[in-house]
Amino acid sequence: MSLVHAGKFREDLYYRLNVVPVGIPPLRERPEDIIPMIRIFLNQNNIKMKEHKEIDSKTIEILMKYPWPGNVRELQNLIERLVITTKGTVILPENLPGFISETAKSEDNAVIPAEAGLKAALNHAEREILLNAQRQYKTTRAIAKALGVSQPTVVRKFQKYNIKDPGTL
């Protein structure tokens, strides 16, 4: 509605489109949709480009770990890119862009040895959860809401783990 008031969106079109508001959660909150979407986009691009590419199961595992900040459009564009750029018939993990592979590696490297102790492991896990939330949400309020804690708790945890507040980046 703010775009209507600013004169950047037609008011009549707004009311036509807003008959039944539909809230669709972001892809990162619907991991069960990722594999079917990969299959659909792969099939569409194979037909469009007259290819017969398949996707390796390890590649799918890596894609499942990625937070998809660009949502469904990012996944769709990535699959198209992989069909175009992958040599051979199987899309392997090494065909993925570096930033996606790095996200998966950082999650894999998050294993703490038992000798470190429970407290260290819990602190590490809590810090990783906060960092992941920070990548997905723009404010400490949004992070707090997503994690089910208060906003001051998020601020305290950011200070504890020396994480920069997303509002100050």
Coordinates of N, CA and C in Angstrom, one line a residue, residues 53 79-92 94-96:
K53 N 20.5 -33.8 -18.9 CA 21.3 -33.7 -17.7 C 20.6 -34.3 -16.5
I79 N 19.6 -23.7 -11.6 CA 19.5 -24.9 -12.3 C 19.7 -24.6 -13.8
E80 N 19.1 -23.5 -14.3 CA 19.3 -23.2 -15.7 C 20.8 -23.0 -16.0
R81 N 21.5 -22.3 -15.1 CA 22.9 -22.0 -15.3 C 23.7 -23.4 -15.3
L82 N 23.3 -24.3 -14.4 CA 24.0 -25.6 -14.4 C 23.8 -26.4 -15.6
V83 N 22.6 -26.4 -16.1 CA 22.3 -27.1 -17.4 C 23.1 -26.6 -18.5
I84 N 23.3 -25.3 -18.6 CA 24.0 -24.6 -19.6 C 25.5 -24.9 -19.5
T85 N 26.0 -24.7 -18.3 CA 27.5 -24.7 -18.1 C 28.1 -26.1 -17.8
T86 N 27.3 -27.0 -17.4 CA 27.9 -28.3 -17.0 C 28.3 -29.1 -18.3
K87 N 29.5 -29.6 -18.3 CA 29.9 -30.5 -19.4 C 29.6 -31.9 -18.9
G88 N 29.2 -32.7 -19.8 CA 28.8 -34.1 -19.5 C 27.3 -34.1 -19.1
T89 N 26.8 -35.2 -18.7 CA 25.4 -35.4 -18.4 C 25.0 -35.3 -17.0
V90 N 26.0 -35.3 -16.1 CA 25.7 -35.3 -14.6 C 26.2 -34.0 -14.0
I91 N 25.3 -33.3 -13.3 CA 25.7 -32.1 -12.6 C 26.3 -32.5 -11.2
L92 N 27.6 -32.3 -11.1 CA 28.3 -32.7 -9.9 C 28.5 -31.5 -8.9
E94 N 31.2 -30.1 -8.0 CA 32.2 -29.2 -8.5 C 31.7 -28.2 -9.6
N95 N 30.5 -28.5 -10.1 CA 29.8 -27.6 -11.1 C 29.1 -26.5 -10.4
L96 N 28.9 -26.6 -9.1 CA 28.2 -25.5 -8.3 C 29.1 -24.3 -8.2

